[in-house]
Coordinates of N, CA and C in Angstrom, one line a residue:
M1 N 0.8 -1.2 0.0 CA 0.0 0.0 0.0 C 0.9 1.2 0.0
V2 N 0.5 2.2 -0.8 CA 1.3 3.4 -0.9 C 0.6 4.5 -0.1
R3 N 1.4 5.1 0.8 CA 0.8 6.2 1.6 C 1.2 7.5 1.1
R4 N 0.3 8.4 1.0 CA 0.7 9.8 0.6 C 0.6 10.7 1.8
N5 N 1.6 11.6 1.8 CA 1.7 12.6 2.8 C 0.6 13.6 2.6
A6 N -0.2 13.8 3.6 CA -1.4 14.7 3.5 C -0.9 16.1 3.3
K7 N 0.3 16.5 3.8 CA 0.8 17.8 3.7 C 2.0 17.7 2.7
A8 N 1.8 18.0 1.5 CA 2.9 18.0 0.5 C 3.9 19.0 0.8
A9 N 5.1 18.8 0.5 CA 6.2 19.7 0.7 C 5.9 20.9 -0.2
P10 N 6.4 22.1 0.1 CA 6.1 23.3 -0.7 C 6.6 23.2 -2.1
K11 N 7.7 22.5 -2.4 CA 8.2 22.3 -3.7 C 7.2 21.4 -4.5
E12 N 6.7 20.4 -3.9 CA 5.8 19.5 -4.5 C 4.5 20.2 -4.9
K13 N 4.0 21.0 -3.9 CA 2.8 21.8 -4.2 C 3.0 22.7 -5.4
E14 N 4.2 23.3 -5.5 CA 4.5 24.2 -6.6 C 4.5 23.5 -7.9
E15 N 5.1 22.3 -7.9 CA 5.2 21.5 -9.1 C 3.8 21.0 -9.6
I16 N 3.0 20.6 -8.6 CA 1.6 20.2 -8.9 C 0.8 21.4 -9.5
K17 N 0.9 22.5 -8.8 CA 0.2 23.7 -9.3 C 0.6 24.1 -10.7
T18 N 1.9 24.0 -11.0 CA 2.4 24.3 -12.3 C 1.9 23.4 -13.4
M19 N 1.8 22.1 -13.0 CA 1.3 21.1 -13.9 C -0.2 21.2 -14.2
T20 N -0.9 21.7 -13.3 CA -2.4 21.7 -13.4 C -3.0 23.1 -13.6
D21 N -2.3 24.1 -13.3 CA -2.9 25.5 -13.3 C -2.2 26.3 -14.4
G22 N -2.8 26.2 -15.6 CA -2.3 27.1 -16.7 C -1.1 26.6 -17.5
S23 N -0.5 25.5 -17.0 CA 0.7 25.1 -17.7 C 0.4 24.4 -19.0
I24 N -0.8 23.9 -19.1 CA -1.2 23.2 -20.4 C -1.5 24.2 -21.5
G25 N -1.9 25.4 -21.2 CA -2.1 26.4 -22.2 C -3.4 26.1 -23.0
E26 N -3.5 26.8 -24.1 CA -4.6 26.6 -24.9 C -4.4 25.6 -26.0
F27 N -5.3 24.7 -26.1 CA -5.2 23.6 -27.1 C -5.0 24.2 -28.5
D28 N -5.7 25.3 -28.8 CA -5.7 25.9 -30.1 C -4.3 26.3 -30.5
E29 N -3.5 26.7 -29.5 CA -2.1 27.1 -29.7 C -1.2 25.9 -30.1
W30 N -1.6 24.7 -29.6 CA -0.8 23.5 -29.9 C -1.0 23.0 -31.3
T31 N -2.2 23.2 -31.9 CA -2.6 22.6 -33.1 C -1.6 22.8 -34.3
P32 N -1.2 24.0 -34.5 CA -0.2 24.2 -35.7 C 1.1 23.4 -35.4
A33 N 1.6 23.4 -34.2 CA 2.8 22.7 -33.9 C 2.6 21.2 -34.1
W34 N 1.5 20.7 -33.6 CA 1.2 19.3 -33.7 C 1.1 18.9 -35.2
R35 N 0.4 19.7 -36.0 CA 0.2 19.4 -37.4 C 1.6 19.4 -38.1
Q36 N 2.5 20.3 -37.8 CA 3.8 20.3 -38.4 C 4.6 19.1 -37.9
F37 N 4.5 18.8 -36.7 CA 5.2 17.6 -36.2 C 4.7 16.3 -36.9
E38 N 3.4 16.2 -37.0 CA 2.9 15.0 -37.7 C 3.3 14.9 -39.1
A39 N 3.4 16.1 -39.8 CA 3.9 16.1 -41.2 C 5.3 15.6 -41.4
H40 N 6.1 15.8 -40.3 CA 7.5 15.4 -40.4 C 7.9 14.1 -39.7
A41 N 7.0 13.6 -38.9 CA 7.2 12.4 -38.2 C 7.2 11.2 -39.1
P42 N 8.1 10.2 -38.9 CA 8.2 9.1 -39.8 C 7.0 8.1 -39.6
V43 N 6.3 8.2 -38.5 CA 5.2 7.3 -38.2 C 4.1 8.2 -37.6
K44 N 2.9 7.6 -37.6 CA 1.7 8.2 -36.9 C 1.9 8.0 -35.4
L45 N 2.0 9.1 -34.6 CA 2.2 9.0 -33.2 C 0.8 8.8 -32.5
R46 N 0.3 7.6 -32.6 CA -1.0 7.3 -32.0 C -1.0 5.8 -31.7
A47 N -2.0 5.3 -31.1 CA -2.1 3.9 -30.9 C -1.9 3.1 -32.2
I48 N -1.1 2.1 -32.1 CA -0.7 1.3 -33.2 C -1.9 0.6 -33.8
E49 N -2.1 0.7 -35.1 CA -3.4 0.2 -35.7 C -3.2 -1.2 -36.3
N50 N -2.0 -1.6 -36.8 CA -1.8 -2.8 -37.5 C -0.4 -3.2 -37.5
E51 N -0.1 -4.4 -38.1 CA 1.3 -4.9 -38.1 C 2.3 -4.0 -38.8
R52 N 1.8 -3.4 -39.9 CA 2.7 -2.5 -40.6 C 3.0 -1.2 -39.8
H53 N 2.0 -0.7 -39.1 CA 2.2 0.5 -38.3 C 3.2 0.1 -37.1
F54 N 3.0 -1.1 -36.6 CA 3.8 -1.6 -35.5 C 5.3 -1.7 -36.0
R55 N 5.6 -2.3 -37.1 CA 6.9 -2.4 -37.6 C 7.6 -1.0 -37.8
A56 N 6.8 -0.1 -38.3 CA 7.3 1.3 -38.5 C 7.6 2.0 -37.2
M57 N 6.7 1.7 -36.2 CA 7.0 2.3 -34.9 C 8.2 1.7 -34.2
V58 N 8.4 0.4 -34.3 CA 9.6 -0.3 -33.8 C 10.8 0.3 -34.4
E59 N 10.8 0.5 -35.7 CA 11.9 1.0 -36.4 C 12.2 2.4 -35.9
F60 N 11.2 3.2 -35.7 CA 11.4 4.6 -35.2 C 11.9 4.5 -33.8
M61 N 11.4 3.6 -33.0 CA 11.9 3.5 -31.6 C 13.4 3.1 -31.6
D62 N 13.8 2.2 -32.5 CA 15.2 1.8 -32.6 C 16.1 3.0 -33.0
K63 N 15.6 3.8 -33.9 CA 16.4 5.0 -34.3 C 16.5 6.0 -33.2
L64 N 15.4 6.2 -32.4 CA 15.5 7.0 -31.2 C 16.5 6.5 -30.2
L65 N 16.5 5.2 -30.0 CA 17.4 4.6 -29.1 C 18.9 4.8 -29.5
D66 N 19.1 4.7 -30.8 CA 20.4 4.9 -31.4 C 20.9 6.3 -31.1
R67 N 20.0 7.3 -31.3 CA 20.3 8.7 -31.1 C 20.5 9.1 -29.7
I68 N 19.6 8.6 -28.8 CA 19.6 8.9 -27.4 C 20.7 8.2 -26.6
G69 N 20.9 6.9 -26.9 CA 21.9 6.2 -26.1 C 21.5 6.1 -24.6
D70 N 22.5 6.3 -23.8 CA 22.3 6.3 -22.3 C 22.0 7.6 -21.7
Q71 N 21.8 8.6 -22.5 CA 21.5 10.0 -22.0 C 20.1 10.2 -21.5
E72 N 19.9 10.0 -20.3 CA 18.5 10.1 -19.7 C 18.0 11.5 -19.8
D73 N 18.9 12.5 -19.9 CA 18.4 13.9 -20.0 C 18.3 14.4 -21.4
H74 N 18.4 13.5 -22.4 CA 18.4 13.9 -23.8 C 17.0 14.5 -24.1
P75 N 17.0 15.6 -24.9 CA 15.7 16.3 -25.2 C 14.6 15.4 -25.9
L76 N 15.0 14.3 -26.5 CA 14.1 13.4 -27.2 C 13.6 12.2 -26.3
M77 N 14.0 12.2 -25.0 CA 13.7 11.1 -24.1 C 12.2 11.0 -23.9
G78 N 11.5 12.1 -23.8 CA 10.0 12.0 -23.7 C 9.4 11.4 -24.9
L79 N 9.9 11.7 -26.1 CA 9.3 11.1 -27.3 C 9.6 9.6 -27.3
L80 N 10.8 9.2 -26.9 CA 11.1 7.8 -26.8 C 10.1 7.1 -25.8
D81 N 9.8 7.7 -24.7 CA 8.9 7.2 -23.7 C 7.5 6.9 -24.4
I82 N 7.1 7.9 -25.1 CA 5.8 7.8 -25.8 C 5.7 6.7 -26.8
V83 N 6.8 6.6 -27.7 CA 6.8 5.6 -28.7 C 6.9 4.2 -28.0
T84 N 7.7 4.1 -27.0 CA 7.9 2.8 -26.3 C 6.6 2.4 -25.7
A85 N 5.8 3.3 -25.2 CA 4.5 3.0 -24.6 C 3.5 2.5 -25.7
F86 N 3.5 3.1 -26.9 CA 2.7 2.6 -28.0 C 3.1 1.2 -28.4
V87 N 4.4 0.9 -28.5 CA 4.9 -0.4 -28.9 C 4.6 -1.4 -27.8
H88 N 4.8 -1.0 -26.5 CA 4.5 -2.0 -25.4 C 3.0 -2.3 -25.4
D89 N 2.1 -1.3 -25.6 CA 0.7 -1.5 -25.6 C 0.3 -2.5 -26.7
Y90 N 0.8 -2.2 -27.9 CA 0.5 -3.1 -29.0 C 1.0 -4.5 -28.8
E91 N 2.2 -4.7 -28.3 CA 2.7 -6.0 -28.0 C 1.9 -6.7 -26.9
E92 N 1.5 -6.0 -25.9 CA 0.6 -6.6 -24.9 C -0.7 -7.1 -25.4
R93 N -1.3 -6.4 -26.4 CA -2.5 -6.8 -27.0 C -2.4 -7.9 -28.1
N94 N -1.3 -7.9 -28.8 CA -1.2 -8.7 -30.0 C -0.1 -9.7 -30.1
V95 N 1.0 -9.5 -29.3 CA 2.1 -10.4 -29.5 C 2.3 -11.3 -28.2
P96 N 2.1 -12.6 -28.4 CA 2.3 -13.5 -27.3 C 3.8 -13.5 -26.9
I97 N 4.1 -13.0 -25.7 CA 5.5 -13.0 -25.3 C 5.5 -13.8 -24.0
P98 N 6.4 -14.8 -23.9 CA 6.5 -15.6 -22.7 C 7.0 -14.7 -21.5
D99 N 6.5 -15.0 -20.3 CA 6.9 -14.2 -19.2 C 8.3 -14.5 -18.7
T100 N 9.3 -13.9 -19.5 CA 10.7 -14.1 -19.1 C 11.4 -12.8 -19.1
G101 N 12.5 -12.7 -18.4 CA 13.2 -11.5 -18.3 C 14.3 -11.4 -19.4
P102 N 14.9 -10.3 -19.5 CA 15.9 -10.1 -20.6 C 17.1 -11.1 -20.5
S103 N 17.5 -11.5 -19.3 CA 18.6 -12.4 -19.2 C 18.2 -13.8 -19.7
A104 N 16.9 -14.2 -19.5 CA 16.4 -15.5 -20.1 C 16.4 -15.4 -21.6
I105 N 16.0 -14.3 -22.1 CA 15.9 -14.1 -23.6 C 17.3 -14.2 -24.1
L106 N 18.2 -13.5 -23.5 CA 19.6 -13.5 -23.9 C 20.2 -14.9 -23.9
R107 N 19.9 -15.6 -22.8 CA 20.4 -17.0 -22.7 C 19.8 -17.9 -23.9
F108 N 18.5 -17.7 -24.2 CA 17.9 -18.4 -25.2 C 18.5 -18.1 -26.6
L109 N 18.8 -16.8 -26.9 CA 19.4 -16.4 -28.1 C 20.8 -16.9 -28.2
M110 N 21.5 -16.9 -27.1 CA 22.9 -17.5 -27.1 C 22.9 -18.9 -27.5
D111 N 21.9 -19.7 -26.9 CA 21.8 -21.1 -27.2 C 21.5 -21.3 -28.7
Q112 N 20.5 -20.5 -29.2 CA 20.1 -20.7 -30.6 C 21.2 -20.4 -31.6
H113 N 22.1 -19.5 -31.2 CA 23.2 -19.1 -32.1 C 24.5 -19.8 -31.7
G114 N 24.5 -20.7 -30.7 CA 25.7 -21.4 -30.3 C 26.8 -20.5 -29.8
L115 N 26.4 -19.5 -29.0 CA 27.4 -18.5 -28.5 C 27.7 -18.8 -27.0
R116 N 28.9 -18.4 -26.7 CA 29.4 -18.5 -25.3 C 29.5 -17.1 -24.7
Q117 N 29.7 -17.0 -23.4 CA 29.8 -15.6 -22.8 C 30.9 -14.8 -23.4
A118 N 32.0 -15.5 -23.7 CA 33.1 -14.7 -24.3 C 32.8 -14.2 -25.7
D119 N 31.8 -14.8 -26.4 CA 31.5 -14.3 -27.7 C 30.7 -13.0 -27.6
L120 N 30.2 -12.6 -26.5 CA 29.4 -11.4 -26.3 C 30.2 -10.3 -25.5
A121 N 31.5 -10.5 -25.3 CA 32.3 -9.6 -24.5 C 32.3 -8.2 -25.2
D122 N 32.3 -8.1 -26.5 CA 32.4 -6.8 -27.2 C 31.1 -6.1 -26.9
E123 N 29.9 -6.7 -26.9 CA 28.7 -6.0 -26.7 C 28.5 -5.6 -25.2
F124 N 29.1 -6.3 -24.3 CA 29.0 -6.0 -22.9 C 30.2 -5.3 -22.3
G125 N 31.3 -5.2 -23.0 CA 32.5 -4.6 -22.4 C 33.4 -5.7 -21.8
S126 N 32.9 -6.8 -21.3 CA 33.7 -7.8 -20.8 C 32.9 -9.1 -20.6
Q127 N 33.6 -10.2 -20.5 CA 32.9 -11.5 -20.3 C 32.3 -11.5 -18.9
S128 N 32.9 -10.9 -17.9 CA 32.3 -10.8 -16.6 C 31.0 -10.1 -16.5
N129 N 30.8 -9.0 -17.4 CA 29.6 -8.3 -17.4 C 28.5 -9.2 -18.0
V130 N 28.8 -10.0 -19.0 CA 27.9 -11.0 -19.6 C 27.4 -11.9 -18.5
S131 N 28.4 -12.5 -17.7 CA 28.0 -13.4 -16.7 C 27.1 -12.8 -15.6
E132 N 27.4 -11.5 -15.3 CA 26.5 -10.8 -14.3 C 25.1 -10.7 -14.8
V133 N 25.0 -10.3 -16.1 CA 23.6 -10.2 -16.7 C 22.9 -11.5 -16.6
L134 N 23.6 -12.6 -17.1 CA 23.0 -13.9 -17.1 C 22.6 -14.4 -15.8
N135 N 23.3 -14.0 -14.7 CA 23.0 -14.4 -13.4 C 22.1 -13.5 -12.6
G136 N 21.6 -12.5 -13.3 CA 20.6 -11.5 -12.7 C 21.2 -10.5 -11.8
K137 N 22.5 -10.3 -11.8 CA 23.2 -9.4 -10.9 C 23.4 -8.0 -11.6
R138 N 23.1 -7.9 -12.8 CA 23.3 -6.7 -13.6 C 22.2 -6.6 -14.7
E139 N 21.7 -5.4 -14.9 CA 20.7 -5.2 -16.0 C 21.4 -4.8 -17.3
I140 N 20.7 -5.1 -18.4 CA 21.3 -4.7 -19.7 C 21.0 -3.2 -19.9
N141 N 22.0 -2.4 -20.2 CA 21.8 -1.0 -20.4 C 21.4 -0.8 -21.9
A142 N 21.0 0.5 -22.2 CA 20.5 0.8 -23.6 C 21.6 0.6 -24.6
R143 N 22.8 0.9 -24.4 CA 23.9 0.6 -25.4 C 24.0 -0.9 -25.7
Q144 N 24.0 -1.6 -24.6 CA 24.1 -3.1 -24.8 C 22.9 -3.7 -25.5
A145 N 21.7 -3.1 -25.2 CA 20.5 -3.6 -25.8 C 20.5 -3.3 -27.3
R146 N 21.0 -2.2 -27.7 CA 21.1 -1.9 -29.1 C 22.1 -2.8 -29.8
A147 N 23.2 -3.0 -29.2 CA 24.3 -3.9 -29.7 C 23.7 -5.3 -29.9
L148 N 23.0 -5.8 -28.9 CA 22.5 -7.2 -28.9 C 21.4 -7.2 -30.0
A149 N 20.6 -6.2 -30.1 CA 19.5 -6.2 -31.1 C 20.1 -6.3 -32.5
R150 N 21.2 -5.5 -32.7 CA 21.8 -5.6 -34.1 C 22.4 -7.0 -34.3
R151 N 23.0 -7.6 -33.3 CA 23.6 -8.9 -33.4 C 22.6 -10.0 -33.7
F152 N 21.4 -10.0 -33.0 CA 20.4 -11.0 -33.1 C 19.3 -10.7 -34.0
G153 N 19.2 -9.4 -34.5 CA 18.1 -9.1 -35.4 C 16.8 -9.0 -34.8
V154 N 16.8 -8.4 -33.5 CA 15.5 -8.3 -32.8 C 15.4 -6.8 -32.3
S155 N 14.3 -6.5 -31.8 CA 14.1 -5.1 -31.2 C 14.9 -5.0 -29.9
P156 N 15.5 -3.8 -29.7 CA 16.2 -3.6 -28.4 C 15.3 -3.7 -27.2
G157 N 14.0 -3.5 -27.4 CA 13.0 -3.6 -26.3 C 13.0 -5.0 -25.7
V158 N 13.4 -6.0 -26.4 CA 13.5 -7.4 -25.9 C 14.4 -7.4 -24.7
F159 N 15.4 -6.6 -24.7 CA 16.4 -6.7 -23.6 C 16.2 -5.7 -22.5
I160 N 15.2 -4.9 -22.6 CA 15.0 -3.8 -21.6 C 13.8 -4.2 -20.7

């Protein structure tokens, strides 16, 4: 159970007020910017409608991941979050994915390709990092996920 403090800190109150009181602006002011963004976006930024739209969205997500890398403060991080949410939602509704973690998927792909931990040292920086991921002691970061995705021909989202 999550408990909320009845008396929010002054900074939290300020942030909440900013987010709810006038920070949204007028929707009419957003319309031209949204139309221009849509005209230049490589995919429709809305709920994924079909397999073709899904593939385009995954390709766009991969390009964003390549551009952003590990920079959590990158200006496009919010866009990546949105695209990832659309992809995740579509996969939840349409793609049967076994309930396994990234390390189990990596282990499966290694078995399928006849690879050892040493074979993935370049993607992880060292064989010990591969071992730590496979043993659940370390998570796969964005750079590693992109490298693994390229090697195995899958979406980086498989490893995150």
